[in-house]
Coordinates of N, CA and C in Angstrom, one line a residue:
M4 N -11.8 19.6 -2.2 CA -10.9 18.5 -2.2 C -11.2 17.4 -2.3
S5 N -10.7 16.4 -3.3 CA -11.5 15.4 -3.5 C -10.7 14.4 -2.3
E6 N -11.6 13.1 -2.2 CA -11.0 12.5 -0.9 C -10.8 11.1 -1.7
L7 N -9.8 10.2 -1.5 CA -9.7 8.9 -1.7 C -10.6 7.7 -1.0
P8 N -11.0 6.9 -1.8 CA -10.7 6.6 -3.1 C -11.7 7.3 -3.9
L9 N -11.2 7.7 -5.0 CA -12.0 8.7 -6.3 C -13.3 7.7 -6.6
T10 N -12.9 6.5 -7.0 CA -14.0 5.9 -7.6 C -15.0 5.2 -6.1
R11 N -16.0 5.4 -6.2 CA -17.2 4.8 -5.1 C -18.2 4.4 -5.5
N12 N -18.1 2.7 -5.8 CA -19.6 2.1 -6.0 C -19.5 1.1 -4.3
R13 N -20.7 1.7 -3.7 CA -21.0 0.8 -2.6 C -21.2 -0.5 -2.7
T14 N -20.3 -1.5 -2.1 CA -20.6 -2.8 -2.2 C -21.6 -3.3 -1.3
S15 N -22.2 -4.6 -1.4 CA -22.8 -5.3 -0.5 C -22.3 -5.4 0.9
S16 N -23.2 -5.4 1.7 CA -22.7 -5.6 3.2 C -22.2 -7.3 3.1
E17 N -22.6 -8.1 2.4 CA -21.7 -9.4 2.4 C -20.2 -9.0 1.9
H18 N -20.2 -8.6 0.8 CA -18.9 -8.2 0.2 C -18.0 -7.4 1.1
E19 N -18.5 -6.5 1.7 CA -17.8 -5.9 2.4 C -17.3 -6.3 3.6
A20 N -18.1 -7.4 4.5 CA -17.7 -8.0 5.7 C -16.7 -9.5 4.9
A21 N -16.9 -9.6 3.8 CA -15.9 -10.7 3.2 C -14.5 -10.0 3.2
I22 N -14.4 -8.9 2.6 CA -13.1 -8.3 2.6 C -12.4 -8.0 3.9
R23 N -13.2 -7.4 5.0 CA -12.7 -7.3 6.4 C -12.2 -8.4 6.9
E24 N -13.0 -9.6 6.6 CA -12.4 -11.0 7.1 C -11.3 -11.2 6.5
A25 N -11.2 -11.3 4.9 CA -10.1 -11.5 4.5 C -8.6 -10.6 4.8
A26 N -8.8 -9.4 4.8 CA -7.7 -8.6 5.5 C -7.3 -9.1 6.9
R27 N -8.1 -9.6 7.8 CA -8.1 -10.1 9.3 C -7.0 -11.3 9.1
A28 N -7.4 -12.2 7.9 CA -6.9 -13.2 7.8 C -5.5 -13.5 7.3
V29 N -5.1 -12.2 6.9 CA -3.7 -12.2 5.8 C -2.4 -12.5 6.8
D30 N -1.5 -13.3 6.6 CA -0.3 -13.1 7.2 C 0.9 -13.4 6.1
C31 N 0.8 -13.2 5.0 CA 2.0 -13.1 4.1 C 1.3 -12.2 2.7
V32 N 2.5 -12.0 2.1 CA 2.1 -11.2 0.7 C 3.3 -11.9 -0.1
P33 N 2.9 -11.4 -1.7 CA 4.0 -11.9 -2.4 C 5.4 -11.7 -2.1
G34 N 6.2 -12.7 -2.5 CA 7.4 -12.3 -2.3 C 8.3 -13.7 -2.2
P35 N 9.7 -13.3 -2.0 CA 10.6 -14.4 -1.5 C 10.1 -15.1 -0.3
P36 N 10.0 -16.2 -0.1 CA 9.9 -16.9 1.1 C 10.4 -16.2 2.4
S37 N 9.4 -16.2 3.4 CA 10.1 -15.9 5.0 C 10.7 -14.5 4.9
T38 N 10.6 -13.6 4.2 CA 11.3 -12.4 4.3 C 10.3 -11.2 4.5
A39 N 9.1 -11.5 4.3 CA 8.1 -10.5 4.8 C 7.3 -11.1 5.9
Q40 N 6.8 -10.2 6.8 CA 6.0 -10.5 8.0 C 5.0 -9.4 8.6
L41 N 4.0 -9.8 9.2 CA 3.1 -8.8 9.6 C 4.1 -7.6 10.6
A42 N 4.0 -6.5 10.7 CA 4.7 -5.5 11.3 C 4.2 -5.7 12.8
Q43 N 5.2 -5.9 13.8 CA 4.7 -5.9 15.0 C 5.5 -4.6 16.0
S44 N 5.2 -4.3 17.2 CA 5.8 -3.4 17.8 C 7.2 -3.7 17.7
S45 N 7.9 -5.1 18.1 CA 9.1 -5.2 18.0 C 9.7 -5.0 16.6
D46 N 9.4 -4.5 15.6 CA 9.8 -4.2 14.4 C 10.0 -2.5 14.5
A47 N 9.8 -1.9 15.4 CA 9.9 0.0 15.2 C 11.4 0.2 15.2
E48 N 12.0 -0.5 15.9 CA 13.4 0.0 15.6 C 14.1 -0.3 14.3
A49 N 13.9 -1.4 13.8 CA 14.3 -1.9 12.3 C 13.7 -1.0 11.6
L50 N 12.5 -0.6 11.4 CA 11.6 -0.1 10.6 C 12.0 1.5 10.7
Y51 N 12.2 2.0 11.5 CA 12.8 3.4 11.6 C 14.1 3.5 10.9
E52 N 15.3 2.6 11.3 CA 16.4 2.8 10.7 C 16.3 2.5 9.3
F53 N 15.2 1.9 8.7 CA 15.2 1.9 7.0 C 14.4 3.0 6.6
L54 N 13.4 3.5 7.4 CA 12.9 4.9 7.1 C 13.7 6.1 7.2
S55 N 14.6 6.2 8.1 CA 15.3 7.2 8.1 C 16.2 7.9 6.9
D56 N 16.3 7.4 5.6 CA 16.8 7.6 4.6 C 15.9 8.6 4.0
P57 N 16.4 10.0 4.1 CA 15.4 10.9 3.5 C 15.0 10.7 2.2
D58 N 15.4 9.9 1.4 CA 15.2 9.3 0.1 C 14.1 8.5 -0.1
I59 N 14.2 7.8 1.4 CA 12.9 6.8 1.1 C 11.5 7.6 1.8
H60 N 11.7 8.1 3.1 CA 10.5 8.8 3.6 C 10.1 10.1 3.3
G61 N 10.6 10.7 2.5 CA 10.7 12.0 2.3 C 9.5 12.0 0.7
P62 N 9.2 11.3 0.0 CA 8.3 11.3 -0.7 C 6.6 10.5 -0.1
I63 N 6.8 9.9 1.0 CA 5.7 9.1 1.3 C 5.0 10.0 2.6
Y64 N 3.8 10.5 1.8 CA 3.2 11.4 2.9 C 2.3 10.5 4.0
T65 N 2.1 9.3 3.9 CA 1.4 8.6 5.2 C 2.2 8.1 6.3
L66 N 3.9 8.6 6.1 CA 4.5 8.2 7.3 C 4.5 9.5 8.2
P67 N 4.8 9.0 9.5 CA 4.5 10.2 10.4 C 5.7 11.0 10.6
R68 N 5.5 12.2 11.0 CA 6.3 13.4 10.8 C 6.1 14.2 12.1
P69 N 7.3 14.8 12.7 CA 8.6 14.2 12.4 C 8.9 12.7 12.9
L70 N 9.7 12.0 12.0 CA 9.9 10.8 11.9 C 10.8 10.5 13.2
T71 N 10.3 9.8 14.3 CA 11.0 9.2 15.5 C 11.2 7.7 15.7
P72 N 11.7 7.2 16.4 CA 11.5 5.7 16.9 C 9.7 5.5 17.4
E73 N 9.6 6.6 18.5 CA 8.2 6.4 19.1 C 7.2 6.5 17.9
A74 N 7.4 7.5 17.1 CA 6.2 7.9 16.0 C 6.0 6.5 15.0
V75 N 7.3 5.7 15.0 CA 7.3 4.4 13.9 C 6.4 3.4 14.8
G76 N 6.7 3.5 16.0 CA 5.9 2.4 17.1 C 4.5 2.7 16.9
D77 N 4.2 4.0 17.0 CA 2.8 4.3 17.0 C 1.9 4.0 15.6
F78 N 3.0 4.3 14.4 CA 2.5 4.0 13.1 C 2.3 2.4 13.1
I79 N 3.1 1.6 13.9 CA 2.7 0.1 13.9 C 1.6 -0.2 14.4
E80 N 1.2 0.2 15.4 CA 0.2 0.2 16.2 C -0.9 0.6 15.6
R81 N -0.9 1.6 14.9 CA -2.5 2.2 14.2 C -2.5 1.0 13.1
K82 N -1.4 0.4 12.6 CA -1.8 -0.3 11.3 C -2.5 -1.8 11.9
L83 N -2.0 -2.1 13.1 CA -2.4 -3.1 13.8 C -3.9 -3.0 13.9
E84 N -4.2 -1.8 14.6 CA -5.6 -1.6 14.8 C -6.4 -1.6 13.6
E85 N -6.1 -1.2 12.6 CA -6.7 -1.1 11.3 C -6.8 -2.4 10.6
R86 N -5.7 -3.8 11.3 CA -6.0 -4.8 10.5 C -7.3 -5.5 11.3
A87 N -7.4 -5.2 12.6 CA -8.4 -5.7 13.5 C -9.8 -5.4 13.0
R88 N -9.7 -4.5 12.0 CA -11.2 -3.5 11.7 C -11.4 -4.5 10.4
G89 N -10.2 -5.0 9.8 CA -10.0 -5.4 8.2 C -9.8 -3.9 7.5
E90 N -9.3 -3.1 7.7 CA -9.0 -1.7 7.0 C -7.9 -1.2 6.6
G91 N -6.5 -2.4 7.1 CA -5.2 -1.7 6.6 C -4.3 -3.2 7.2
L92 N -3.1 -2.9 6.5 CA -2.2 -4.3 6.6 C -0.9 -3.4 6.7
L93 N 0.4 -3.9 7.4 CA 1.4 -3.2 7.2 C 2.5 -4.6 7.4
F94 N 3.3 -4.6 6.2 CA 4.2 -5.8 6.4 C 5.9 -5.3 6.0
V95 N 6.7 -5.9 7.0 CA 8.0 -5.3 6.6 C 9.0 -6.6 6.4
R96 N 9.8 -6.5 5.5 CA 10.6 -7.2 4.6 C 12.1 -7.3 5.1
Y97 N 12.7 -8.1 5.5 CA 13.9 -8.2 6.0 C 14.9 -9.4 5.4
N98 N 16.1 -8.9 5.2 CA 16.9 -9.9 4.8 C 17.7 -10.7 5.7
D99 N 18.8 -11.2 5.2 CA 19.3 -12.5 6.0 C 20.2 -11.7 7.1
A100 N 20.7 -10.5 7.0 CA 21.0 -10.0 8.3 C 20.2 -9.2 9.1
L101 N 18.9 -9.3 9.1 CA 17.7 -8.8 9.8 C 17.8 -7.3 9.9
E102 N 18.0 -7.0 8.9 CA 17.9 -5.5 8.5 C 16.3 -5.3 7.3
V103 N 15.7 -4.3 7.7 CA 14.5 -4.2 7.3 C 15.0 -3.7 5.5
I104 N 14.5 -4.1 4.7 CA 14.8 -3.7 3.3 C 13.5 -3.3 2.3
G105 N 12.4 -3.2 3.2 CA 11.3 -2.7 2.7 C 10.1 -3.1 3.2
Y106 N 9.1 -2.4 3.0 CA 8.0 -2.5 3.7 C 6.5 -2.0 2.7
S107 N 5.4 -2.7 3.0 CA 4.3 -2.6 2.2 C 3.1 -2.0 3.3
D108 N 2.4 -1.0 2.8 CA 1.5 -0.4 3.5 C 0.2 -0.5 2.8
F109 N -0.6 -1.3 3.0 CA -1.9 -1.4 2.7 C -3.2 -0.8 3.1
E110 N -3.8 0.1 2.6 CA -5.1 0.8 2.9 C -6.4 0.3 2.3
I111 N -7.4 -0.2 3.1 CA -8.5 -0.8 2.6 C -9.7 0.1 3.0
W112 N -10.6 0.1 1.9 CA -11.8 0.7 2.2 C -13.2 -0.2 1.9
P113 N -13.2 -1.2 2.9 CA -14.3 -2.4 2.4 C -15.3 -2.1 2.0
E114 N -16.1 -0.9 2.4 CA -17.4 -0.7 1.9 C -17.2 -0.1 0.4
W115 N -16.3 0.2 -0.1 CA -16.3 0.7 -1.4 C -15.6 -0.5 -2.2
G116 N -15.2 -1.5 -1.6 CA -14.4 -2.4 -2.4 C -13.2 -2.1 -2.8
A117 N -12.4 -1.1 -2.2 CA -11.1 -0.4 -2.8 C -10.0 -0.5 -1.8
G118 N -8.6 -0.2 -2.5 CA -7.5 -0.4 -1.6 C -6.3 0.2 -2.3
D119 N -5.6 0.6 -1.5 CA -4.1 1.4 -1.8 C -3.0 0.5 -1.4
L120 N -2.2 0.3 -2.0 CA -0.5 0.1 -1.8 C 0.5 1.1 -1.7
G121 N 1.0 1.2 -0.6 CA 2.3 2.3 -0.4 C 3.5 1.3 -0.3
G122 N 4.3 2.0 0.3 CA 5.6 1.3 0.6 C 7.0 1.7 -0.3
A123 N 8.1 1.0 0.2 CA 9.3 1.4 -0.4 C 10.2 0.5 -0.4
L124 N 11.3 0.2 -1.1 CA 12.4 -0.7 -1.1 C 13.7 0.0 -1.0
R125 N 14.7 -0.7 -0.3 CA 15.9 -0.1 -0.2 C 16.6 -0.2 -1.6
K126 N 17.4 0.9 -2.0 CA 17.8 1.2 -2.9 C 18.8 -0.3 -4.0
D127 N 19.6 -0.9 -3.1 CA 20.1 -2.1 -3.6 C 19.1 -3.4 -3.7
Q128 N 17.7 -3.0 -3.6 CA 16.9 -4.0 -3.9 C 16.0 -3.4 -5.2
Q129 N 16.2 -2.5 -5.8 CA 15.6 -1.9 -6.9 C 16.4 -2.1 -8.3
G130 N 15.8 -2.0 -9.3 CA 16.6 -2.4 -10.6 C 16.1 -3.4 -11.0
Q131 N 16.6 -3.6 -12.7 CA 16.2 -5.1 -13.1 C 15.0 -5.6 -13.4
G132 N 14.0 -4.4 -13.2 CA 12.2 -4.8 -13.3 C 11.8 -5.1 -11.8
A133 N 12.6 -5.2 -10.8 CA 12.1 -5.7 -9.5 C 10.8 -4.7 -9.1
G134 N 10.9 -3.3 -9.2 CA 9.9 -2.8 -8.8 C 8.5 -3.3 -9.5
L135 N 8.5 -3.1 -10.9 CA 7.3 -3.7 -11.9 C 7.0 -5.0 -11.4
R136 N 7.8 -5.9 -11.4 CA 7.5 -7.3 -10.7 C 6.7 -7.1 -9.5
G137 N 7.2 -6.5 -8.6 CA 6.8 -6.5 -7.2 C 5.2 -6.0 -7.3
L138 N 5.1 -4.6 -8.1 CA 3.7 -4.3 -8.4 C 2.9 -5.2 -9.1
D139 N 3.1 -5.8 -9.7 CA 2.5 -6.7 -10.8 C 1.7 -7.8 -9.9
S140 N 2.7 -8.3 -9.0 CA 2.2 -9.6 -8.1 C 1.4 -9.0 -6.9
S141 N 1.7 -8.0 -6.5 CA 0.8 -7.4 -5.4 C -0.5 -7.1 -5.8
F142 N -0.4 -6.2 -7.0 CA -1.9 -5.9 -7.3 C -2.7 -7.2 -7.5
T143 N -2.3 -8.0 -8.2 CA -2.8 -9.5 -8.6 C -3.4 -10.0 -7.3
W144 N -2.5 -10.0 -6.1 CA -2.6 -10.4 -4.8 C -3.8 -9.7 -4.3
M145 N -3.6 -8.5 -4.4 CA -5.0 -7.4 -3.8 C -6.3 -8.1 -4.2
F146 N -6.1 -8.1 -5.5 CA -7.4 -8.4 -6.1 C -8.2 -9.9 -5.7
E147 N -7.3 -10.5 -5.8 CA -7.6 -12.0 -5.3 C -7.9 -12.4 -3.8
A148 N -6.6 -12.1 -3.0 CA -6.5 -12.3 -1.5 C -7.4 -11.3 -1.0
L149 N -7.5 -10.1 -1.3 CA -8.3 -9.4 -0.6 C -9.7 -9.1 -1.2
K150 N -10.0 -9.6 -2.0 CA -11.4 -9.6 -2.9 C -11.8 -8.2 -3.4
L151 N -10.8 -7.3 -3.5 CA -11.0 -6.0 -4.0 C -11.9 -5.8 -5.3
D152 N -12.5 -4.6 -5.5 CA -12.9 -4.4 -6.9 C -12.0 -3.3 -7.9
V153 N -11.3 -2.6 -7.0 CA -10.9 -1.5 -7.6 C -9.6 -1.1 -6.7
I154 N -8.4 -0.7 -7.5 CA -7.1 -0.5 -6.6 C -6.7 1.2 -7.1
F155 N -6.1 1.6 -6.1 CA -5.7 2.9 -6.4 C -4.5 3.1 -5.9
A156 N -3.4 4.2 -6.4 CA -2.1 4.8 -6.0 C -2.0 5.9 -6.3
T157 N -1.2 6.6 -5.1 CA -1.0 8.2 -5.3 C 0.5 8.2 -5.3
G158 N 1.3 9.5 -5.8 CA 2.8 10.0 -5.8 C 2.7 11.4 -6.0
A159 N 3.6 11.7 -5.5 CA 4.0 13.2 -5.6 C 3.9 13.6 -6.9
L160 N 3.8 14.9 -7.3 CA 3.7 15.3 -8.3 C 5.1 15.3 -9.3
D161 N 6.0 15.3 -8.5 CA 7.3 15.0 -9.2 C 8.0 13.8 -9.2
N162 N 7.2 13.0 -8.7 CA 7.8 11.5 -8.5 C 7.6 10.8 -9.8
V163 N 8.6 11.1 -10.9 CA 8.5 10.4 -12.1 C 8.8 8.9 -12.0
R164 N 9.2 8.4 -11.2 CA 9.6 6.9 -11.1 C 8.5 6.2 -10.9
T165 N 7.4 6.6 -9.7 CA 6.1 6.1 -9.6 C 5.2 6.3 -10.6
A166 N 5.1 7.5 -11.5 CA 4.4 7.7 -12.3 C 4.6 6.8 -13.5
H167 N 5.8 6.6 -13.7 CA 6.3 5.3 -15.1 C 6.0 4.0 -14.3
M168 N 5.8 3.5 -13.3 CA 5.6 2.3 -12.9 C 4.3 2.1 -13.1
M169 N 3.5 3.0 -12.6 CA 1.9 3.0 -12.8 C 1.2 2.9 -14.1
D170 N 1.9 3.9 -14.9 CA 1.7 3.6 -16.3 C 1.9 2.5 -17.0
S171 N 3.0 1.9 -16.4 CA 3.4 0.5 -17.1 C 3.0 -0.7 -16.9
V172 N 2.1 -0.5 -15.6 CA 1.6 -1.7 -15.1 C 0.1 -1.5 -15.4
G173 N -0.3 -0.3 -16.1 CA -1.7 -0.1 -16.9 C -2.6 0.6 -15.4
L174 N -2.1 0.9 -14.7 CA -3.0 1.8 -14.0 C -3.6 3.3 -14.7
V175 N -4.9 3.7 -14.5 CA -4.8 4.8 -15.5 C -4.9 5.9 -14.5
H176 N -4.1 7.3 -15.0 CA -4.2 8.4 -14.1 C -5.4 9.2 -14.3
Q177 N -6.0 9.6 -12.9 CA -7.3 9.9 -12.9 C -7.2 11.7 -12.4
G178 N -6.0 12.2 -12.4 CA -5.8 13.4 -11.8 C -5.0 13.8 -10.6
E179 N -5.4 14.7 -10.0 CA -4.9 15.2 -8.8 C -5.5 15.1 -7.5
V180 N -5.1 14.9 -6.3 CA -5.9 15.0 -5.1 C -5.1 15.6 -4.1
T181 N -5.6 16.1 -2.9 CA -4.9 16.7 -2.0 C -4.7 15.7 -1.0
S182 N -3.4 15.2 -0.9 CA -3.0 14.2 0.0 C -2.9 14.6 1.4
R183 N -3.2 14.2 2.8 CA -3.2 14.7 4.1 C -2.2 14.1 4.8
R184 N -1.3 14.3 5.1 CA -0.2 14.0 6.1 C -0.8 13.7 7.5
P185 N -0.1 12.7 8.4 CA -0.6 12.6 9.6 C -0.7 13.7 10.4
D186 N 0.2 14.6 10.2 CA 0.7 15.8 11.1 C -0.2 17.0 10.5
G187 N -0.9 16.8 9.6 CA -2.3 17.6 9.4 C -1.8 18.4 7.9
T188 N -0.4 18.3 7.6 CA 0.0 19.3 6.4 C -0.5 18.4 5.0
T189 N -0.6 19.2 4.0 CA -1.1 18.5 2.8 C -0.1 18.7 1.7
R190 N -0.4 17.7 0.9 CA 0.5 17.7 -0.6 C -0.2 17.1 -1.5
Q191 N -0.2 18.0 -2.9 CA -0.8 17.7 -3.9 C -0.1 16.1 -4.7
S192 N -1.1 15.2 -5.0 CA -0.7 14.1 -5.6 C -1.3 13.5 -6.7
N193 N -0.6 12.8 -7.5 CA -1.2 12.2 -8.7 C -1.9 11.0 -8.3
V194 N -3.1 10.8 -8.7 CA -3.7 9.4 -8.5 C -4.0 8.5 -9.7
W195 N -3.8 7.2 -9.6 CA -4.1 6.4 -10.5 C -5.3 5.4 -10.0
E196 N -6.0 5.0 -10.8 CA -6.8 3.6 -10.5 C -6.9 2.7 -11.5
I197 N -7.3 1.5 -11.4 CA -7.4 0.3 -12.2 C -8.6 -0.5 -11.5
S198 N -9.8 -1.0 -12.0 CA -10.8 -2.1 -11.9 C -10.4 -3.4 -11.9
R199 N -10.7 -4.3 -11.1 CA -10.3 -5.5 -11.1 C -10.8 -6.3 -12.6
A200 N -11.7 -5.9 -13.2 CA -11.9 -6.3 -14.6 C -10.8 -5.8 -15.4
A201 N -10.3 -4.6 -15.4 CA -9.6 -4.2 -16.3 C -7.9 -4.6 -16.1
W202 N -7.8 -5.2 -14.8 CA -6.5 -5.5 -14.4 C -6.4 -6.8 -15.3
F203 N -7.3 -7.5 -14.8 CA -7.1 -9.2 -15.4 C -7.5 -8.9 -16.7
D204 N -7.9 -8.0 -17.4 CA -8.2 -8.1 -19.2 C -6.8 -7.8 -19.3
R205 N -5.9 -6.9 -18.8 CA -4.6 -6.3 -19.4 C -3.7 -7.9 -18.8
H206 N -3.6 -8.4 -17.7 CA -2.6 -9.1 -17.3 C -2.8 -10.5 -17.6
G207 N -4.2 -11.0 -17.9 CA -4.6 -12.3 -18.2 C -4.9 -13.1 -17.0
D208 N -5.3 -14.5 -17.1 CA -5.9 -14.9 -16.0 C -6.8 -14.4 -15.2
P209 N -7.8 -14.3 -16.0 CA -9.0 -13.4 -15.2 C -9.8 -14.3 -14.2
A210 N -9.9 -13.6 -13.2 CA -10.5 -14.5 -12.0 C -11.8 -13.6 -11.6
P211 N -12.9 -14.5 -11.4 CA -13.9 -13.9 -10.9 C -14.1 -13.5 -9.5
R212 N -14.6 -12.4 -9.3 CA -14.7 -12.0 -7.8 C -15.1 -13.2 -6.9
P213 N -14.3 -13.4 -5.9 CA -15.2 -14.6 -5.1 C -16.2 -14.2 -4.2

């Protein structure tokens, strides 16, 4: 079974420390002002209500199963612990009615200079290219703010929408991996990757790694 990240180029201890420090310092992500915030224990109920839609939580293997308010609270606590180590981030996005309309889940491997972005948007927030614009800004932000060298993403084999989005923003399909859920069950997933150099070569405004 292949493990993520697939590309593993050991970075320097200085760069690893810089990635961890950058992750610990993050308090915002790209998007409309004042709508996204670091997930806290107090967000568990609203996030659970958002994730309760089977169309949202069903395809996402990183979410707890069975999905309960308590499990979502534990998920948030685990992500806060990852942030303290510089290895992960979890953001929730609210609308004016104080409903969660999306979340972003970042997994970070500082020793490899690598990161992964997961998450979901409520259906009424999708369309008109919103997903592609969000991916574009999020990946650029990950390379710049988190100082990463490579980003990868996964999706279920039958998730045509994810495959189309990854291909559209330039990630390269690397094959399949066996993804392991928190409850120990597994799922075959497609995996895509792109390096920092390839991303900025495609999207312009190349930025040297800090």
